Amino acid sequence: MSKEGIVKLIRPDLVNISGYAASESLEEVAAAAKLPVSEVIKLDANENLYGCSPKVLEALGKYGSFSIYPDTGQREMRELLQGYTGVGSEHIVAAGGSDQMIGLIMQLFVGPGDEVINLPPTFDIFRFATVLCNGRAVNVPRDENYNADIAAIKKAITKKTKLIILANPNNPTGTPTPQKDILELLDTGVPLLADEAYVEFSGETVTPLVNKYDNLMVLRTFSKWAGLASFRIGYGIFPPEIADYIMNIKMPYSVSAASTIAVRESLNDIGFLMGRVKKIVAERERLYEELKKIEWLKPFPSEANFIFCHVLNGTARQIHEGLMGRGILIRYAGNHLLKDAIRIGVGKPEHTDILIKAIREIEAERA
Ligand SMILES: Cc1ncc(COP(=O)(O)O)c(C=O)c1O
């Protein structure tokens, strides 16, 4: 069969799909800035610049069974997560990153023509995963301070609504949603997916409510607080019957033995890792104050490990490029909802110092 013949067989709804715009790799940025990889400061994907616990690396080196498939029932992983979240393991399923879990949840609930209420500007995987299932993302834009518009969300619910997805705090804006608003959404009876990827930085979770509401699902990750983004470890907390369905539809062995070791050792070193989370939260507040001093930036308060800023003089793209040329990577957004904006990850204090100096240099070059 010719290549064109094969393409004709692709699902019509996916023929023109554009991929998800993920962050650039360290190697790409280093090459663009003509710098060694070790000198690149990557503040574009909300990663943890302190890295993972050294206990993880030590334990991986000692593991002797990488040639054997991992436990597809995730027994140890689910028990570890029970200990961490305080919710019974029957509620919990792990996946290769919370991205993969979003895909599984969509596969379980969303078919052709089904609607998913999405609250842009937000994490674009929600739209992407909806479209992959041939569902329709119904956008209910956030207000000018990026708060979720609860009345408008309730109005957007139809018979076809399968899910409401709320990132709390929101990415890219860092905005939290108060628990009373979440309760109001839960009272609609529509399944609500609360994505708490940054909960360790915000301290606000609705996890205990999964025992009370059979329409609440919570998503968490080890990518951010535990510095394990490259391991791909996310998990969902569900009503037990939904957890059973997710276990049934997931691919076997989808969580590696290495991931289970990484989770076990991170939890063994939780005091150390939470100390770093505290440092990141303190640095977030310092970065916010520093960004506020730059007249043409409007930073928004954040409960996550990044800060979102409007660039008031319309130069977001130039700032992004100027920083990239100096080996500092931030996220740039120029779509209609975000106006002209950047999102900056919170690193160590020295990263803040280098970043602010670089922004001032770029400003001076423009003057
Ligand atoms: C809101 C939100 N959910 C999920 C993810 C994905 O996390 P993971 O690395 O677990 O796939 C991110 C990553 O940036 C995120 O911002």
PDB file of N, CA, C and O and ligand atoms in Angstrom, residues 20 44-47 95-102 122-126 166-172 195-198 219-224 228-235 305-306 343, ligand 1:
ATOM      1  N   TYR A  20       0.994  18.462  20.535  1.00  0.00           N
ATOM      2  CA  TYR A  20       1.093  19.326  21.708  1.00  0.00           C
ATOM      3  C   TYR A  20       2.469  20.020  21.693  1.00  0.00           C
ATOM      4  O   TYR A  20       3.487  19.369  21.451  1.00  0.00           O
ATOM      5  N   ASP A  44      11.367  26.747  31.867  1.00  0.00           N
ATOM      6  CA  ASP A  44      10.217  26.779  30.950  1.00  0.00           C
ATOM      7  C   ASP A  44       9.216  25.651  31.167  1.00  0.00           C
ATOM      8  O   ASP A  44       8.168  25.658  30.546  1.00  0.00           O
ATOM      9  N   ALA A  45       9.533  24.660  32.000  1.00  0.00           N
ATOM     10  CA  ALA A  45       8.614  23.516  32.106  1.00  0.00           C
ATOM     11  C   ALA A  45       8.289  23.189  33.568  1.00  0.00           C
ATOM     12  O   ALA A  45       7.858  22.077  33.870  1.00  0.00           O
ATOM     13  N   ASN A  46       8.497  24.157  34.441  1.00  0.00           N
ATOM     14  CA  ASN A  46       8.126  24.004  35.858  1.00  0.00           C
ATOM     15  C   ASN A  46       8.781  22.780  36.505  1.00  0.00           C
ATOM     16  O   ASN A  46       8.187  22.099  37.337  1.00  0.00           O
ATOM     17  N   GLU A  47      10.019  22.518  36.061  1.00  0.00           N
ATOM     18  CA  GLU A  47      10.754  21.408  36.650  1.00  0.00           C
ATOM     19  C   GLU A  47      11.388  21.864  37.966  1.00  0.00           C
ATOM     20  O   GLU A  47      11.370  23.055  38.290  1.00  0.00           O
ATOM     21  N   ALA A  95       0.399   6.177  36.845  1.00  0.00           N
ATOM     22  CA  ALA A  95       0.573   6.142  35.382  1.00  0.00           C
ATOM     23  C   ALA A  95       1.920   6.760  35.031  1.00  0.00           C
ATOM     24  O   ALA A  95       2.612   7.305  35.895  1.00  0.00           O
ATOM     25  N   GLY A  96       2.265   6.664  33.763  1.00  0.00           N
ATOM     26  CA  GLY A  96       3.512   7.247  33.280  1.00  0.00           C
ATOM     27  C   GLY A  96       3.355   8.754  33.130  1.00  0.00           C
ATOM     28  O   GLY A  96       3.237   9.277  32.028  1.00  0.00           O
ATOM     29  N   GLY A  97       3.323   9.449  34.245  1.00  0.00           N
ATOM     30  CA  GLY A  97       3.092  10.894  34.240  1.00  0.00           C
ATOM     31  C   GLY A  97       1.600  11.181  34.342  1.00  0.00           C
ATOM     32  O   GLY A  97       0.770  10.354  33.944  1.00  0.00           O
ATOM     33  N   SER A  98       1.275  12.361  34.877  1.00  0.00           N
ATOM     34  CA  SER A  98      -0.159  12.661  34.953  1.00  0.00           C
ATOM     35  C   SER A  98      -0.723  12.920  33.562  1.00  0.00           C
ATOM     36  O   SER A  98      -1.914  12.732  33.334  1.00  0.00           O
ATOM     37  N   ASP A  99       0.117  13.288  32.609  1.00  0.00           N
ATOM     38  CA  ASP A  99      -0.353  13.399  31.213  1.00  0.00           C
ATOM     39  C   ASP A  99      -1.005  12.096  30.767  1.00  0.00           C
ATOM     40  O   ASP A  99      -2.075  12.090  30.152  1.00  0.00           O
ATOM     41  N   GLN A 100      -0.324  10.989  31.057  1.00  0.00           N
ATOM     42  CA  GLN A 100      -0.865   9.692  30.627  1.00  0.00           C
ATOM     43  C   GLN A 100      -2.180   9.399  31.352  1.00  0.00           C
ATOM     44  O   GLN A 100      -3.123   8.858  30.747  1.00  0.00           O
ATOM     45  N   MET A 101      -2.246   9.809  32.607  1.00  0.00           N
ATOM     46  CA  MET A 101      -3.488   9.580  33.353  1.00  0.00           C
ATOM     47  C   MET A 101      -4.630  10.418  32.781  1.00  0.00           C
ATOM     48  O   MET A 101      -5.775   9.963  32.727  1.00  0.00           O
ATOM     49  N   ILE A 102      -4.322  11.639  32.337  1.00  0.00           N
ATOM     50  CA  ILE A 102      -5.369  12.466  31.709  1.00  0.00           C
ATOM     51  C   ILE A 102      -5.906  11.727  30.478  1.00  0.00           C
ATOM     52  O   ILE A 102      -7.114  11.638  30.260  1.00  0.00           O
ATOM     53  N   THR A 122      -5.181  27.552  30.232  1.00  0.00           N
ATOM     54  CA  THR A 122      -4.827  26.492  31.152  1.00  0.00           C
ATOM     55  C   THR A 122      -3.909  25.498  30.458  1.00  0.00           C
ATOM     56  O   THR A 122      -3.478  25.735  29.318  1.00  0.00           O
ATOM     57  N   PHE A 123      -3.625  24.402  31.133  1.00  0.00           N
ATOM     58  CA  PHE A 123      -2.720  23.385  30.624  1.00  0.00           C
ATOM     59  C   PHE A 123      -3.321  22.789  29.338  1.00  0.00           C
ATOM     60  O   PHE A 123      -4.427  22.243  29.365  1.00  0.00           O
ATOM     61  N   ASP A 124      -2.587  22.917  28.236  1.00  0.00           N
ATOM     62  CA  ASP A 124      -3.187  22.614  26.941  1.00  0.00           C
ATOM     63  C   ASP A 124      -3.399  21.112  26.699  1.00  0.00           C
ATOM     64  O   ASP A 124      -4.109  20.722  25.780  1.00  0.00           O
ATOM     65  N   ILE A 125      -2.805  20.271  27.538  1.00  0.00           N
ATOM     66  CA  ILE A 125      -3.026  18.824  27.396  1.00  0.00           C
ATOM     67  C   ILE A 125      -4.515  18.489  27.576  1.00  0.00           C
ATOM     68  O   ILE A 125      -5.013  17.521  27.006  1.00  0.00           O
ATOM     69  N   PHE A 126      -5.242  19.305  28.358  1.00  0.00           N
ATOM     70  CA  PHE A 126      -6.667  19.009  28.566  1.00  0.00           C
ATOM     71  C   PHE A 126      -7.410  19.057  27.226  1.00  0.00           C
ATOM     72  O   PHE A 126      -8.197  18.170  26.906  1.00  0.00           O
ATOM     73  N   LEU A 166     -10.249  21.161  36.011  1.00  0.00           N
ATOM     74  CA  LEU A 166      -9.784  22.352  36.710  1.00  0.00           C
ATOM     75  C   LEU A 166      -8.372  22.109  37.217  1.00  0.00           C
ATOM     76  O   LEU A 166      -8.155  21.227  38.043  1.00  0.00           O
ATOM     77  N   ALA A 167      -7.419  22.857  36.701  1.00  0.00           N
ATOM     78  CA  ALA A 167      -6.060  22.766  37.247  1.00  0.00           C
ATOM     79  C   ALA A 167      -5.995  23.697  38.457  1.00  0.00           C
ATOM     80  O   ALA A 167      -6.293  24.885  38.355  1.00  0.00           O
ATOM     81  N   ASN A 168      -5.625  23.157  39.616  1.00  0.00           N
ATOM     82  CA  ASN A 168      -5.630  23.928  40.858  1.00  0.00           C
ATOM     83  C   ASN A 168      -4.376  23.655  41.675  1.00  0.00           C
ATOM     84  O   ASN A 168      -4.260  22.598  42.258  1.00  0.00           O
ATOM     85  N   PRO A 169      -3.417  24.646  41.740  1.00  0.00           N
ATOM     86  CA  PRO A 169      -3.438  25.936  41.052  1.00  0.00           C
ATOM     87  C   PRO A 169      -3.287  25.758  39.548  1.00  0.00           C
ATOM     88  O   PRO A 169      -2.785  24.739  39.092  1.00  0.00           O
ATOM     89  N   ASN A 170      -3.720  26.808  38.834  1.00  0.00           N
ATOM     90  CA  ASN A 170      -3.750  26.711  37.376  1.00  0.00           C
ATOM     91  C   ASN A 170      -2.357  26.896  36.765  1.00  0.00           C
ATOM     92  O   ASN A 170      -1.546  27.663  37.259  1.00  0.00           O
ATOM     93  N   ASN A 171      -2.119  26.167  35.708  1.00  0.00           N
ATOM     94  CA  ASN A 171      -0.948  26.390  34.849  1.00  0.00           C
ATOM     95  C   ASN A 171      -1.494  26.976  33.548  1.00  0.00           C
ATOM     96  O   ASN A 171      -2.404  26.372  32.975  1.00  0.00           O
ATOM     97  N   PRO A 172      -1.026  28.105  33.049  1.00  0.00           N
ATOM     98  CA  PRO A 172       0.219  28.806  33.364  1.00  0.00           C
ATOM     99  C   PRO A 172       0.110  29.942  34.375  1.00  0.00           C
ATOM    100  O   PRO A 172       1.099  30.643  34.590  1.00  0.00           O
ATOM    101  N   ASP A 195      -6.860  18.838  38.813  1.00  0.00           N
ATOM    102  CA  ASP A 195      -5.455  18.526  38.540  1.00  0.00           C
ATOM    103  C   ASP A 195      -4.589  19.304  39.527  1.00  0.00           C
ATOM    104  O   ASP A 195      -4.452  20.526  39.418  1.00  0.00           O
ATOM    105  N   GLU A 196      -4.021  18.582  40.479  1.00  0.00           N
ATOM    106  CA  GLU A 196      -3.235  19.211  41.554  1.00  0.00           C
ATOM    107  C   GLU A 196      -1.735  18.971  41.355  1.00  0.00           C
ATOM    108  O   GLU A 196      -1.018  18.606  42.293  1.00  0.00           O
ATOM    109  N   ALA A 197      -1.267  19.184  40.133  1.00  0.00           N
ATOM    110  CA  ALA A 197       0.153  18.933  39.838  1.00  0.00           C
ATOM    111  C   ALA A 197       1.084  19.739  40.757  1.00  0.00           C
ATOM    112  O   ALA A 197       2.200  19.317  41.031  1.00  0.00           O
ATOM    113  N   TYR A 198       0.595  20.905  41.242  1.00  0.00           N
ATOM    114  CA  TYR A 198       1.467  21.802  42.023  1.00  0.00           C
ATOM    115  C   TYR A 198       1.053  21.877  43.488  1.00  0.00           C
ATOM    116  O   TYR A 198       1.393  22.829  44.184  1.00  0.00           O
ATOM    117  N   LEU A 219      -5.782  14.572  40.442  1.00  0.00           N
ATOM    118  CA  LEU A 219      -4.579  14.166  39.713  1.00  0.00           C
ATOM    119  C   LEU A 219      -3.357  14.764  40.398  1.00  0.00           C
ATOM    120  O   LEU A 219      -3.365  15.944  40.767  1.00  0.00           O
ATOM    121  N   ARG A 220      -2.314  13.956  40.561  1.00  0.00           N
ATOM    122  CA  ARG A 220      -1.078  14.422  41.214  1.00  0.00           C
ATOM    123  C   ARG A 220       0.127  13.919  40.421  1.00  0.00           C
ATOM    124  O   ARG A 220       0.012  13.014  39.602  1.00  0.00           O
ATOM    125  N   THR A 221       1.291  14.439  40.751  1.00  0.00           N
ATOM    126  CA  THR A 221       2.502  14.028  40.024  1.00  0.00           C
ATOM    127  C   THR A 221       3.731  14.077  40.933  1.00  0.00           C
ATOM    128  O   THR A 221       3.751  14.820  41.914  1.00  0.00           O
ATOM    129  N   PHE A 222       4.743  13.307  40.587  1.00  0.00           N
ATOM    130  CA  PHE A 222       6.051  13.397  41.251  1.00  0.00           C
ATOM    131  C   PHE A 222       7.030  14.241  40.425  1.00  0.00           C
ATOM    132  O   PHE A 222       8.195  14.379  40.791  1.00  0.00           O
ATOM    133  N   SER A 223       6.542  14.779  39.278  1.00  0.00           N
ATOM    134  CA  SER A 223       7.436  15.517  38.389  1.00  0.00           C
ATOM    135  C   SER A 223       7.970  16.790  39.026  1.00  0.00           C
ATOM    136  O   SER A 223       9.104  17.188  38.779  1.00  0.00           O
ATOM    137  N   LYS A 224       7.130  17.451  39.823  1.00  0.00           N
ATOM    138  CA  LYS A 224       7.454  18.816  40.250  1.00  0.00           C
ATOM    139  C   LYS A 224       8.138  18.808  41.619  1.00  0.00           C
ATOM    140  O   LYS A 224       9.322  19.097  41.724  1.00  0.00           O
ATOM    141  N   LEU A 228      11.249  14.549  39.697  1.00  0.00           N
ATOM    142  CA  LEU A 228      11.317  13.284  38.945  1.00  0.00           C
ATOM    143  C   LEU A 228      10.625  13.380  37.583  1.00  0.00           C
ATOM    144  O   LEU A 228      10.085  12.384  37.094  1.00  0.00           O
ATOM    145  N   ALA A 229      10.667  14.565  36.957  1.00  0.00           N
ATOM    146  CA  ALA A 229       9.921  14.755  35.703  1.00  0.00           C
ATOM    147  C   ALA A 229      10.299  13.711  34.653  1.00  0.00           C
ATOM    148  O   ALA A 229       9.444  13.231  33.908  1.00  0.00           O
ATOM    149  N   SER A 230      11.559  13.332  34.607  1.00  0.00           N
ATOM    150  CA  SER A 230      11.951  12.430  33.521  1.00  0.00           C
ATOM    151  C   SER A 230      11.565  10.969  33.815  1.00  0.00           C
ATOM    152  O   SER A 230      11.583  10.138  32.920  1.00  0.00           O
ATOM    153  N   PHE A 231      11.198  10.663  35.056  1.00  0.00           N
ATOM    154  CA  PHE A 231      10.727   9.299  35.349  1.00  0.00           C
ATOM    155  C   PHE A 231       9.324   9.056  34.824  1.00  0.00           C
ATOM    156  O   PHE A 231       8.951   7.921  34.560  1.00  0.00           O
ATOM    157  N   ARG A 232       8.517  10.111  34.741  1.00  0.00           N
ATOM    158  CA  ARG A 232       7.129  10.036  34.329  1.00  0.00           C
ATOM    159  C   ARG A 232       6.292   9.277  35.366  1.00  0.00           C
ATOM    160  O   ARG A 232       5.937   8.109  35.182  1.00  0.00           O
ATOM    161  N   ILE A 233       6.038   9.920  36.486  1.00  0.00           N
ATOM    162  CA  ILE A 233       5.225   9.303  37.537  1.00  0.00           C
ATOM    163  C   ILE A 233       4.087  10.253  37.920  1.00  0.00           C
ATOM    164  O   ILE A 233       4.312  11.301  38.527  1.00  0.00           O
ATOM    165  N   GLY A 234       2.883   9.883  37.532  1.00  0.00           N
ATOM    166  CA  GLY A 234       1.709  10.634  37.958  1.00  0.00           C
ATOM    167  C   GLY A 234       0.724   9.644  38.541  1.00  0.00           C
ATOM    168  O   GLY A 234       0.873   8.434  38.370  1.00  0.00           O
ATOM    169  N   TYR A 235      -0.285  10.158  39.228  1.00  0.00           N
ATOM    170  CA  TYR A 235      -1.302   9.245  39.752  1.00  0.00           C
ATOM    171  C   TYR A 235      -2.629   9.972  39.902  1.00  0.00           C
ATOM    172  O   TYR A 235      -2.685  11.192  40.016  1.00  0.00           O
ATOM    173  N   ASN A 305       5.017  26.602  41.292  1.00  0.00           N
ATOM    174  CA  ASN A 305       6.476  26.799  41.273  1.00  0.00           C
ATOM    175  C   ASN A 305       6.899  27.580  40.030  1.00  0.00           C
ATOM    176  O   ASN A 305       7.955  27.342  39.463  1.00  0.00           O
ATOM    177  N   PHE A 306       6.029  28.498  39.627  1.00  0.00           N
ATOM    178  CA  PHE A 306       6.322  29.364  38.481  1.00  0.00           C
ATOM    179  C   PHE A 306       5.550  30.658  38.657  1.00  0.00           C
ATOM    180  O   PHE A 306       4.633  30.728  39.489  1.00  0.00           O
ATOM    181  N   ARG A 343       5.887  32.881  31.184  1.00  0.00           N
ATOM    182  CA  ARG A 343       5.800  32.107  32.431  1.00  0.00           C
ATOM    183  C   ARG A 343       7.222  31.682  32.791  1.00  0.00           C
ATOM    184  O   ARG A 343       7.931  31.129  31.949  1.00  0.00           O
TER     185      ARG A 343
HETATM  186  C1  LIG B   1      -1.483  21.247  35.407  1.00  0.00           C
HETATM  187  C2  LIG B   1      -0.543  20.158  34.968  1.00  0.00           C
HETATM  188  N1  LIG B   1      -0.969  18.899  34.939  1.00  0.00           N
HETATM  189  C3  LIG B   1      -0.168  17.896  34.567  1.00  0.00           C
HETATM  190  C4  LIG B   1       1.137  18.135  34.165  1.00  0.00           C
HETATM  191  C5  LIG B   1       1.960  16.995  33.669  1.00  0.00           C
HETATM  192  O1  LIG B   1       2.679  16.419  34.666  1.00  0.00           O
HETATM  193  P1  LIG B   1       3.416  15.020  34.434  1.00  0.00           P
HETATM  194  O2  LIG B   1       4.855  15.336  34.335  1.00  0.00           O
HETATM  195  O3  LIG B   1       3.054  14.205  35.645  1.00  0.00           O
HETATM  196  O4  LIG B   1       2.854  14.405  33.177  1.00  0.00           O
HETATM  197  C6  LIG B   1       1.631  19.439  34.172  1.00  0.00           C
HETATM  198  C7  LIG B   1       3.004  19.695  33.736  1.00  0.00           C
HETATM  199  O5  LIG B   1       3.454  20.759  33.475  1.00  0.00           O
HETATM  200  C8  LIG B   1       0.763  20.471  34.575  1.00  0.00           C
HETATM  201  O6  LIG B   1       1.162  21.748  34.568  1.00  0.00           O
END
